[in-house]
């Protein structure tokens, strides 16, 4: 017999309702930015003499830049002049900063405070006695963006000027700024005809780009926590503490970077890395691993890599970076929560516990939903690509179906790596990739914010029933 719903008290009747924010604001804002960017890229004075592009390619590139993906159907350096490159830079910066602070903006618009975990992070790191405000975190986000991109620009300008002293310094400064923003925003768009491959002989440049990508993909709250964690102080109250979120983000990022680098080195040492020195092999392998975490720069032809390397890269692209970061994918913490939930189930535990903490069941529910959403989007994208590209050049490369799967995962994870089929896609295939890039950028955040809202209480609780599984 079902239990009756609890009676409604007068306090429940007169309790002020929490103001809900229309979650459509973020996708609508990104869609508007994409359309404006596409129109600007279509302007004749955005192209170099003798070059032009159609409306679908303009929409594709605008989506790729705004969603900080990096997939392109044409050569950016050969097609766009200074004005066109500035448009791309603005789209990358606006899109990256937009997704970096979209969650905070939703909280700001709703007039609510941060979640308890975020407030604890602010209190533990900044050392404030008052309640954390979303506006404070928004300001921290802007400060981190400026600091990291400025530092990256100066570092790249110094290294590039030393490597190519004959190049005009203003041109070098522009290239440094563009690639610093593109790297920190995890966009992976380059204004070099051959991409970052032209700098593969300069480990310093690759190290700076990798550091910017990792910093942009590690998460806002993690950066705040690390900024105000003084590990050398003995007094715990003055030293601060690393939150569970920070430790998970940093350790998972380090583990994936290491595993991805080792996999690329082992699988490619006798093929695409065969003619490189040992130092170059290690440098390029770990650069590829870092870029697989949603930044599409590459120094080795991805289309020539072995299937085992591509499969390992698929996993890295699908996982992506940390929550609240520039990166895409289902997010590293989501992946760790899924592993912890599976481990607890194997140990027949009814709760997920680790590091003297336990997770709310709601966290596991959200992680499962985000992962299922990612799998569903990728499967749907792959099926559509196989249908639309059947018999066309994109399906006839030497990687065949694996190239289409790689393209779909790269688009959903907003990575930008490709085996070379992007420019071969049909019009229908380009539309599928556009939809995957937009969905991969927006949907995980929207789903997480939606599921984080207060649960709707059941008015009737039915009898429990057990099901046979496995």
PDB file of C-alpha atoms in Angstrom, residues 34 56-57 59-61 63-64 67 411 427 429-440:
ATOM      1  CA  UNK A  34      27.712  32.099 -33.833  1.00  0.00           C
ATOM      2  CA  UNK A  56      27.944  26.818 -44.614  1.00  0.00           C
ATOM      3  CA  UNK A  57      31.739  26.995 -44.218  1.00  0.00           C
ATOM      4  CA  UNK A  59      28.773  28.885 -40.081  1.00  0.00           C
ATOM      5  CA  UNK A  60      30.991  25.842 -39.525  1.00  0.00           C
ATOM      6  CA  UNK A  61      34.063  27.935 -38.699  1.00  0.00           C
ATOM      7  CA  UNK A  63      30.659  27.437 -34.547  1.00  0.00           C
ATOM      8  CA  UNK A  64      34.090  25.859 -34.229  1.00  0.00           C
ATOM      9  CA  UNK A  67      32.557  26.473 -29.183  1.00  0.00           C
ATOM     10  CA  UNK A 411      33.383  17.505 -32.457  1.00  0.00           C
ATOM     11  CA  UNK A 427      27.069  19.616 -46.734  1.00  0.00           C
ATOM     12  CA  UNK A 429      28.065  15.940 -42.865  1.00  0.00           C
ATOM     13  CA  UNK A 430      29.114  19.494 -42.003  1.00  0.00           C
ATOM     14  CA  UNK A 431      25.685  20.152 -40.493  1.00  0.00           C
ATOM     15  CA  UNK A 432      26.070  17.035 -38.324  1.00  0.00           C
ATOM     16  CA  UNK A 433      29.484  18.207 -37.089  1.00  0.00           C
ATOM     17  CA  UNK A 434      28.100  21.698 -36.394  1.00  0.00           C
ATOM     18  CA  UNK A 435      25.321  20.148 -34.304  1.00  0.00           C
ATOM     19  CA  UNK A 436      27.822  17.969 -32.420  1.00  0.00           C
ATOM     20  CA  UNK A 437      30.120  20.916 -31.661  1.00  0.00           C
ATOM     21  CA  UNK A 438      27.232  23.029 -30.360  1.00  0.00           C
ATOM     22  CA  UNK A 439      25.747  20.167 -28.338  1.00  0.00           C
ATOM     23  CA  UNK A 440      29.088  19.141 -26.898  1.00  0.00           C
TER      24      UNK A 440
END
